[in-house]
Tab-separated table of C-alpha atoms and ligand atoms in Angstrom:
chain	number	residue	atom	x	y	z
A	1	MET	CA	134.501	-0.830	165.577
A	2	LEU	CA	132.673	0.472	161.692
A	3	ASP	CA	134.866	3.660	160.362
A	4	PRO	CA	132.404	6.076	158.664
A	5	ASN	CA	134.320	7.496	156.722
A	6	HIS	CA	135.837	4.818	154.850
A	7	LEU	CA	134.598	4.407	151.601
A	8	PHE	CA	134.706	1.043	150.659
A	9	ASP	CA	134.342	-0.301	147.034
A	10	ILE	CA	131.596	-3.613	148.216
A	11	THR	CA	129.870	-3.941	151.253
A	12	VAL	CA	129.116	-7.932	151.294
A	13	ILE	CA	125.959	-8.174	154.210
A	14	GLY	CA	125.950	-11.497	155.557
A	15	GLY	CA	128.510	-13.707	156.563
A	16	GLY	CA	127.327	-17.209	155.464
A	17	PRO	CA	129.166	-19.254	152.928
A	18	VAL	CA	128.195	-17.729	149.760
A	19	GLY	CA	128.964	-14.020	151.758
A	20	MET	CA	132.158	-15.406	152.512
A	21	PHE	CA	133.235	-16.499	149.253
A	22	ALA	CA	132.005	-13.334	147.808
A	23	ALA	CA	133.858	-11.710	150.043
A	24	TYR	CA	137.303	-13.300	149.371
A	25	TYR	CA	136.471	-13.315	145.095
A	26	ALA	CA	136.314	-9.451	145.491
A	27	GLY	CA	139.753	-9.071	147.203
A	28	MET	CA	140.946	-11.380	144.575
A	29	ARG	CA	139.341	-8.812	142.080
A	30	LYS	CA	141.563	-5.899	144.544
A	31	ALA	CA	138.516	-4.543	145.573
A	32	ASP	CA	138.176	-2.673	148.988
A	33	VAL	CA	135.956	-5.108	150.593
A	34	GLN	CA	134.135	-5.240	154.103
A	35	ILE	CA	132.061	-8.521	155.219
A	36	ILE	CA	129.224	-7.314	157.773
A	37	GLU	CA	127.689	-10.570	159.315
A	38	SER	CA	125.225	-10.191	162.300
A	39	LEU	CA	126.142	-13.349	164.012
A	40	PRO	CA	129.650	-13.538	166.336
A	41	GLU	CA	131.531	-16.168	164.159
A	42	LEU	CA	130.928	-16.266	159.978
A	43	GLY	CA	129.732	-19.475	158.316
A	44	GLY	CA	125.722	-18.744	158.172
A	45	GLN	CA	123.494	-21.661	158.170
A	46	VAL	CA	126.451	-23.964	157.612
A	47	ALA	CA	128.302	-22.977	160.336
A	48	THR	CA	125.093	-22.415	162.967
A	49	LEU	CA	122.028	-24.871	161.651
A	50	TYR	CA	124.555	-28.254	160.732
A	51	PRO	CA	128.292	-27.603	161.482
A	52	GLU	CA	129.163	-31.683	161.563
A	53	LYS	CA	126.533	-32.733	159.198
A	54	GLU	CA	128.285	-33.680	156.117
A	55	ILE	CA	127.300	-31.553	152.904
A	56	PHE	CA	128.057	-34.054	149.262
A	57	ASP	CA	127.024	-31.339	146.932
A	58	VAL	CA	129.547	-29.023	147.048
A	59	ALA	CA	132.301	-29.265	143.814
A	60	GLY	CA	135.490	-30.669	144.822
A	61	PHE	CA	134.746	-32.351	148.025
A	62	LYS	CA	133.386	-35.709	148.194
A	63	GLY	CA	131.827	-35.041	151.253
A	64	ILE	CA	132.956	-31.858	153.823
A	65	THR	CA	130.974	-31.243	157.613
A	66	GLY	CA	129.415	-27.853	157.556
A	67	ALA	CA	132.259	-26.879	160.370
A	68	GLN	CA	135.173	-27.661	158.167
A	69	LEU	CA	133.806	-26.043	154.862
A	70	THR	CA	133.171	-23.057	157.005
A	71	ALA	CA	136.974	-23.297	158.658
A	72	ASN	CA	138.581	-23.687	154.830
A	73	LEU	CA	136.299	-20.608	153.712
A	74	ALA	CA	137.769	-18.689	156.622
A	75	GLU	CA	141.130	-19.883	155.523
A	76	GLN	CA	140.383	-18.979	151.680
A	77	LEU	CA	138.893	-15.298	153.171
A	78	ALA	CA	141.973	-14.639	155.256
A	79	VAL	CA	143.860	-14.443	152.296
A	80	PHE	CA	143.025	-10.952	151.583
A	81	GLU	CA	141.878	-9.810	154.977
A	82	PRO	CA	139.341	-8.101	154.045
A	83	THR	CA	137.390	-5.702	156.812
A	84	THR	CA	135.286	-8.025	158.864
A	85	GLN	CA	132.512	-6.433	161.154
A	86	LEU	CA	131.070	-9.581	163.439
A	87	GLU	CA	127.752	-9.060	165.465
A	88	THR	CA	127.124	-6.327	163.533
A	89	SER	CA	123.460	-5.967	161.473
A	90	VAL	CA	122.355	-4.016	158.891
A	91	LYS	CA	119.477	-2.120	159.549
A	92	ALA	CA	118.770	0.011	156.475
A	93	ILE	CA	120.974	0.814	153.146
A	94	LEU	CA	120.140	4.406	152.153
A	95	PRO	CA	121.394	5.981	148.466
A	96	GLN	CA	123.353	9.195	148.470
A	97	GLU	CA	123.546	11.495	146.191
A	98	ASP	CA	126.771	10.657	144.632
A	99	GLY	CA	125.560	7.081	143.599
A	100	THR	CA	127.479	5.710	146.876
A	101	TYR	CA	125.407	3.903	149.895
A	102	ILE	CA	125.515	4.750	153.366
A	103	LEU	CA	124.643	2.012	155.723
A	104	GLU	CA	122.992	1.912	158.942
A	105	THR	CA	123.970	-0.908	161.237
A	106	SER	CA	122.876	-1.640	164.979
A	107	LYS	CA	126.883	-0.584	165.130
A	108	GLY	CA	126.760	2.835	163.844
A	109	THR	CA	127.031	3.469	160.023
A	110	THR	CA	129.464	2.958	157.279
A	111	HIS	CA	129.840	4.200	153.400
A	112	THR	CA	130.639	2.027	150.474
A	113	ARG	CA	130.261	2.409	146.559
A	114	GLY	CA	128.663	-0.870	146.289
A	115	VAL	CA	126.648	-3.825	148.108
A	116	LEU	CA	126.113	-7.090	147.303
A	117	ILE	CA	122.999	-8.560	150.086
A	118	ALA	CA	123.927	-12.029	151.083
A	119	VAL	CA	121.239	-12.724	153.830
A	120	GLY	CA	120.319	-15.613	153.074
A	121	ASN	CA	117.513	-16.326	154.936
A	122	GLY	CA	117.507	-13.405	156.774
A	123	ALA	CA	118.581	-13.521	160.796
A	124	PHE	CA	117.404	-16.567	161.622
A	125	THR	CA	116.352	-18.123	164.866
A	126	PRO	CA	115.167	-21.866	165.564
A	127	ARG	CA	111.773	-22.458	166.289
A	128	LYS	CA	111.208	-23.321	170.104
A	129	LEU	CA	109.092	-25.533	172.515
A	130	ALA	CA	105.534	-24.359	172.944
A	131	VAL	CA	105.847	-25.115	176.910
A	132	ASP	CA	107.209	-23.384	179.518
A	133	TYR	CA	110.582	-24.064	180.790
A	134	GLN	CA	113.541	-22.130	183.166
A	135	PRO	CA	115.673	-19.920	181.003
A	136	GLU	CA	118.881	-21.483	182.092
A	137	TRP	CA	117.701	-25.294	181.168
A	138	GLU	CA	118.842	-24.008	177.626
A	139	ASN	CA	122.065	-25.328	176.514
A	140	ASN	CA	122.368	-27.351	179.358
A	141	TYR	CA	119.326	-29.717	179.173
A	142	ILE	CA	118.069	-28.635	176.135
A	143	HIS	CA	119.565	-27.473	172.901
A	144	TYR	CA	118.225	-26.234	169.529
A	145	PHE	CA	121.891	-26.608	167.271
A	146	ALA	CA	123.627	-29.636	167.857
A	147	LYS	CA	127.669	-27.729	167.667
A	148	GLU	CA	129.475	-30.476	168.607
A	149	MET	CA	128.622	-33.572	168.852
A	150	ALA	CA	130.879	-34.379	171.760
A	151	GLN	CA	128.623	-32.804	173.946
A	152	PHE	CA	126.192	-35.522	174.053
A	153	LYS	CA	128.804	-38.690	174.360
A	154	ASP	CA	126.967	-41.062	176.227
A	155	GLN	CA	124.093	-39.503	177.099
A	156	THR	CA	120.432	-40.550	176.938
A	157	VAL	CA	119.393	-37.612	174.443
A	158	ALA	CA	116.155	-37.230	173.044
A	159	VAL	CA	115.802	-35.666	169.504
A	160	ALA	CA	112.267	-33.606	168.951
A	161	GLY	CA	110.685	-33.329	165.312
A	162	GLY	CA	110.233	-35.470	162.323
A	163	GLY	CA	112.364	-34.039	159.339
A	164	ASP	CA	114.741	-34.681	157.897
A	165	SER	CA	117.384	-32.642	160.189
A	166	ALA	CA	116.245	-34.319	162.731
A	167	ILE	CA	116.275	-37.554	161.420
A	168	ASP	CA	119.932	-37.109	160.324
A	169	TRP	CA	120.851	-36.044	164.375
A	170	ALA	CA	119.038	-38.688	165.974
A	171	LEU	CA	121.627	-41.121	163.010
A	172	MET	CA	124.432	-38.997	163.971
A	173	LEU	CA	123.907	-38.580	167.401
A	174	GLU	CA	123.435	-43.025	168.155
A	175	LYS	CA	126.827	-43.041	166.740
A	176	VAL	CA	128.180	-41.150	170.168
A	177	ALA	CA	125.391	-41.331	172.621
A	178	LYS	CA	124.609	-43.942	174.548
A	179	GLN	CA	120.602	-43.914	173.909
A	180	VAL	CA	118.989	-41.884	171.235
A	181	TYR	CA	114.748	-41.227	170.817
A	182	ILE	CA	112.975	-39.512	168.329
A	183	ILE	CA	110.072	-38.072	169.066
A	184	HIS	CA	107.457	-36.705	166.372
A	185	ARG	CA	103.646	-35.862	166.690
A	186	ARG	CA	103.068	-38.204	163.669
A	187	ASP	CA	103.464	-41.892	162.518
A	188	GLN	CA	104.848	-40.482	159.322
A	189	PHE	CA	108.672	-38.913	159.651
A	190	ARG	CA	109.247	-36.538	156.688
A	191	GLY	CA	112.468	-37.594	155.910
A	192	LEU	CA	114.183	-38.485	152.795
A	193	GLU	CA	113.368	-42.433	151.737
A	194	SER	CA	116.689	-43.743	152.588
A	195	SER	CA	117.305	-41.463	155.873
A	196	VAL	CA	113.694	-43.100	157.324
A	197	ASP	CA	115.056	-46.546	156.102
A	198	ALA	CA	118.308	-45.909	158.076
A	199	LEU	CA	116.127	-44.737	161.180
A	200	MET	CA	114.058	-47.798	161.322
A	201	ASN	CA	117.239	-50.280	161.082
A	202	SER	CA	118.644	-48.267	163.723
A	203	SER	CA	118.663	-48.709	167.476
A	204	ILE	CA	116.860	-45.103	167.993
A	205	GLN	CA	114.080	-45.596	169.615
A	206	ILE	CA	110.639	-44.073	168.224
A	207	LYS	CA	108.208	-42.338	170.091
A	208	THR	CA	105.117	-41.534	168.064
A	209	PRO	CA	102.659	-39.845	167.412
A	210	PHE	CA	103.395	-38.151	170.569
A	211	LEU	CA	103.698	-34.404	171.759
A	212	ILE	CA	106.205	-32.796	174.386
A	213	ASP	CA	103.286	-31.368	176.451
A	214	GLY	CA	105.905	-30.696	179.312
A	215	LEU	CA	109.298	-30.657	181.311
A	216	THR	CA	110.714	-30.684	184.698
A	217	GLU	CA	114.219	-31.093	186.129
A	218	VAL	CA	114.935	-34.257	188.008
A	219	ASP	CA	117.957	-35.209	189.645
A	220	HIS	CA	120.263	-33.144	186.905
A	221	GLN	CA	117.887	-34.846	184.300
A	222	LEU	CA	114.916	-33.465	182.506
A	223	ALA	CA	111.663	-35.652	182.770
A	224	LEU	CA	109.744	-34.828	179.405
A	225	SER	CA	105.948	-35.697	179.775
A	226	LEU	CA	104.918	-37.024	176.450
A	227	ASN	CA	101.405	-36.801	175.561
A	228	LYS	CA	99.981	-39.370	172.860
A	229	MET	CA	98.016	-37.535	169.491
A	230	LYS	CA	94.594	-37.280	170.034
A	231	SER	CA	94.389	-39.316	173.340
A	232	THR	CA	94.331	-38.562	176.973
A	233	ASP	CA	97.779	-41.625	176.842
A	234	GLN	CA	100.488	-39.857	178.940
A	235	GLU	CA	104.075	-41.040	179.217
A	236	GLN	CA	107.235	-40.038	180.736
A	237	LEU	CA	110.831	-40.004	179.356
A	238	VAL	CA	113.902	-38.898	181.165
A	239	VAL	CA	116.585	-37.604	179.329
A	240	ASP	CA	120.141	-35.985	179.634
A	241	LYS	CA	119.459	-33.568	176.798
A	242	LEU	CA	116.856	-32.581	174.876
A	243	LEU	CA	117.286	-31.933	171.234
A	244	VAL	CA	114.858	-29.859	169.578
A	245	ASN	CA	114.443	-29.999	165.726
A	246	TYR	CA	111.195	-27.998	164.845
A	247	GLY	CA	112.815	-25.855	162.027
A	248	PHE	CA	113.685	-22.309	162.074
A	249	ILE	CA	112.035	-19.121	161.477
A	250	SER	CA	113.770	-16.923	159.458
A	251	ASP	CA	112.838	-12.806	159.694
A	252	THR	CA	113.364	-11.491	156.225
A	253	ARG	CA	111.284	-8.157	157.168
A	254	ILE	CA	114.041	-5.860	157.351
A	255	LEU	CA	114.570	-6.188	153.338
A	256	ARG	CA	111.204	-4.580	153.148
A	257	ASP	CA	112.516	-0.875	153.759
A	258	TRP	CA	115.436	-1.183	151.476
A	259	GLY	CA	113.570	-0.178	148.428
A	260	LEU	CA	114.263	-3.846	146.606
A	261	THR	CA	112.099	-5.653	144.335
A	262	LEU	CA	111.029	-8.678	146.338
A	263	ASN	CA	109.290	-12.087	145.087
A	264	HIS	CA	107.545	-13.156	148.137
A	265	HIS	CA	110.146	-12.782	150.694
A	266	GLN	CA	113.616	-13.145	148.097
A	267	VAL	CA	115.084	-10.305	146.623
A	268	SER	CA	114.511	-10.776	142.832
A	269	VAL	CA	117.699	-10.413	140.796
A	270	ASN	CA	118.523	-10.485	136.718
A	271	GLN	CA	120.957	-12.624	134.937
A	272	GLN	CA	123.654	-10.301	136.287
A	273	MET	CA	122.516	-10.862	140.064
A	274	ALA	CA	121.557	-7.281	140.135
A	275	THR	CA	118.967	-5.538	142.186
A	276	ASN	CA	116.714	-3.344	141.080
A	277	LEU	CA	119.092	-0.508	143.233
A	278	PRO	CA	121.698	1.048	141.078
A	279	ASN	CA	125.323	-0.981	142.494
A	280	VAL	CA	123.172	-3.090	144.820
A	281	TYR	CA	123.453	-7.063	143.668
A	282	ALA	CA	122.040	-9.913	145.451
A	283	ILE	CA	123.506	-13.936	145.818
A	284	GLY	CA	122.896	-16.669	147.754
A	285	ASP	CA	119.237	-18.248	149.334
A	286	ILE	CA	118.424	-14.610	149.455
A	287	ALA	CA	118.224	-14.085	145.846
A	288	THR	CA	115.116	-15.430	143.769
A	289	TYR	CA	114.968	-15.544	139.324
A	290	PRO	CA	113.823	-18.240	137.760
A	291	GLY	CA	115.308	-21.288	137.784
A	292	LYS	CA	116.615	-20.635	141.426
A	293	VAL	CA	117.841	-23.490	143.756
A	294	LYS	CA	118.965	-22.678	146.851
A	295	LEU	CA	122.200	-24.313	147.303
A	296	ILE	CA	125.527	-23.530	148.151
A	297	ALA	CA	126.837	-24.335	144.962
A	298	SER	CA	124.303	-21.949	143.260
A	299	GLY	CA	125.486	-19.189	145.746
A	300	PHE	CA	129.167	-20.223	144.723
A	301	GLY	CA	128.498	-19.204	140.940
A	302	GLU	CA	126.491	-16.196	142.048
A	303	ALA	CA	129.423	-14.872	143.709
A	304	PRO	CA	131.626	-14.265	141.176
A	305	VAL	CA	128.896	-12.829	138.518
A	306	ALA	CA	127.973	-10.246	140.613
A	307	VAL	CA	131.104	-9.213	141.634
A	308	THR	CA	132.643	-8.843	138.116
A	309	GLU	CA	129.539	-7.181	136.876
A	310	LEU	CA	129.675	-4.878	140.651
A	311	LEU	CA	133.386	-3.989	139.176
A	312	THR	CA	132.689	-3.428	135.732
A	313	LYS	CA	130.032	-0.378	136.886
A	314	LEU	CA	132.109	1.210	139.199
A	315	TYR	CA	135.486	1.121	137.439
A	316	PRO	CA	134.235	0.811	133.520
A	317	GLU	CA	138.163	2.082	132.391
A	318	LYS	CA	139.517	-0.945	134.632
A	319	ARG	CA	140.141	-4.171	132.846
A	320	GLN	CA	140.644	-6.785	135.152
A	321	PRO	CA	142.047	-10.221	134.480
A	322	LEU	CA	138.899	-12.926	134.626
A	323	HIS	CA	141.136	-15.740	135.681
A	324	SER	CA	142.467	-16.284	139.185
A	325	THR	CA	145.861	-18.157	137.765
A	326	SER	CA	146.682	-14.791	135.887
A	327	ILE	CA	145.833	-12.694	139.285
A	328	MET	CA	147.813	-14.538	142.213
B	1	FAD	C1	119.680	-28.396	157.837
B	1	FAD	C2	120.280	-28.221	156.948
B	1	FAD	C3	121.027	-28.828	155.411
B	1	FAD	C4	121.281	-28.072	154.256
B	1	FAD	N1	122.322	-28.897	153.315
B	1	FAD	C5	122.420	-28.314	152.322
B	1	FAD	C6	123.630	-29.349	151.537
B	1	FAD	O1	123.483	-30.353	151.847
B	1	FAD	N2	123.778	-29.136	150.277
B	1	FAD	C7	123.615	-26.920	150.117
B	1	FAD	O2	124.112	-26.880	149.150
B	1	FAD	N3	122.830	-26.656	150.754
B	1	FAD	C8	122.224	-27.243	151.787
B	1	FAD	N4	121.091	-26.306	152.744
B	1	FAD	C9	121.302	-25.079	152.255
B	1	FAD	C10	122.602	-24.502	152.654
B	1	FAD	O3	122.814	-24.253	154.094
B	1	FAD	C11	121.951	-22.599	152.139
B	1	FAD	O4	121.844	-22.767	150.854
B	1	FAD	C12	123.270	-21.792	152.380
B	1	FAD	O5	123.483	-21.493	153.355
B	1	FAD	C13	123.348	-19.919	151.960
B	1	FAD	O6	124.348	-19.418	152.022
B	1	FAD	P1	123.632	-17.782	152.192
B	1	FAD	O7	125.530	-17.405	152.596
B	1	FAD	O8	123.086	-17.275	151.520
B	1	FAD	O9	123.096	-17.801	153.318
B	1	FAD	P2	122.685	-17.947	155.185
B	1	FAD	O10	123.990	-19.691	155.062
B	1	FAD	O11	121.940	-17.817	155.767
B	1	FAD	O12	123.633	-16.659	155.595
B	1	FAD	C14	123.153	-15.559	155.525
B	1	FAD	C15	123.943	-14.975	156.742
B	1	FAD	O13	123.463	-13.370	156.768
B	1	FAD	C16	123.608	-13.078	158.145
B	1	FAD	N5	122.395	-11.824	158.133
B	1	FAD	C17	121.064	-12.083	157.858
B	1	FAD	N6	120.618	-10.857	158.208
B	1	FAD	C18	121.732	-10.047	158.216
B	1	FAD	C19	121.890	-8.492	157.995
B	1	FAD	N7	120.652	-8.241	158.161
B	1	FAD	N8	122.868	-7.985	158.624
B	1	FAD	C20	123.998	-8.786	159.332
B	1	FAD	N9	124.188	-9.991	158.449
B	1	FAD	C21	123.010	-11.039	158.517
B	1	FAD	C22	123.064	-14.278	158.561
B	1	FAD	O14	123.204	-14.144	160.417
B	1	FAD	C23	123.688	-15.147	158.167
B	1	FAD	O15	124.936	-15.389	158.757
B	1	FAD	C24	120.995	-26.875	153.855
B	1	FAD	C25	120.330	-26.246	154.889
B	1	FAD	C26	120.129	-26.509	156.204
B	1	FAD	C27	119.389	-25.914	156.972
């Protein structure tokens, strides 16, 4: 429950990897911090979009899955037990005369001195299949996230899509599924050369250039009607599961009303990660500046910069040690 009478030092909007680390870091710097996340769980894109995919460019890990990285971040975050509001979307940030902010959320208001915006690509939803199907087929036959590989074990699975993620998912599924198909509307895949090579040398059956133009349920399986592009040729493919990877639609429109200076759909920040609003900072995928690289590692670096700068603004009289070895 949100307590409208509690004045937090820092509210982190968005509980993706960058927001989680920022909240931890703010806790370590002894700030009274809360984290507000619109989804039912923390972890952002890493936990929701690719939990079982391995990430190779987070410092200190040769390779780590999205799920494991999220679990590690959650364990670290728990050290300072920040107030965590899940399934709560921030709708507006309202500047007050005393320099604080009231945040309007889907579950009431909350009061804070400083704000760290870490909303990533905004609220994201998968781009869905453009064919009619029964809603209950979702999560039964049709999946837009591959959360657990176990659910595809010994199944016949079709992956729809031709980008990096679709190829990666097909290659991961090949290890557990009975048979994997990949359906793409073009002959060429848009993946990394090494991934496309791995695909071509795998047991995955490639269906190109085909588009799914109909779905029916047949004996507890899903029959896909495949239309060959630029022709009238049709094929049918019967599978246990269909994993659709047509990308995601992210919605940052809400930010337009927050009084922030935006650059396309991202929040412009300076070298200290400060936005144009006093005591409002942006970090992670949502923040942009010259040379910005949208990576977890960049966001992890931006968090301490923003927290340090914000705490200096909020408490100029306090000098805090910077090294965790001196704090903990
Ligand atoms: C398939 C795929 C593979 C990737 N692979 C890599 C990789 O190998 N290495 C790498 O470094 N990066 C990778 N990335 C990018 C990486 O996931 C992002 O850079 C990272 O997730 C950004 O973290 P973030 O915390 O800024 O944002 P996000 O992870 O997007 O988290 C933002 C959170 O904010 C929440 N939110 C949004 N709006 C609101 C609101 N109004 N109120 C409350 N909460 C809100 C969202 O629900 C979300 O949980 C990959 C991305 C994808 C999609």
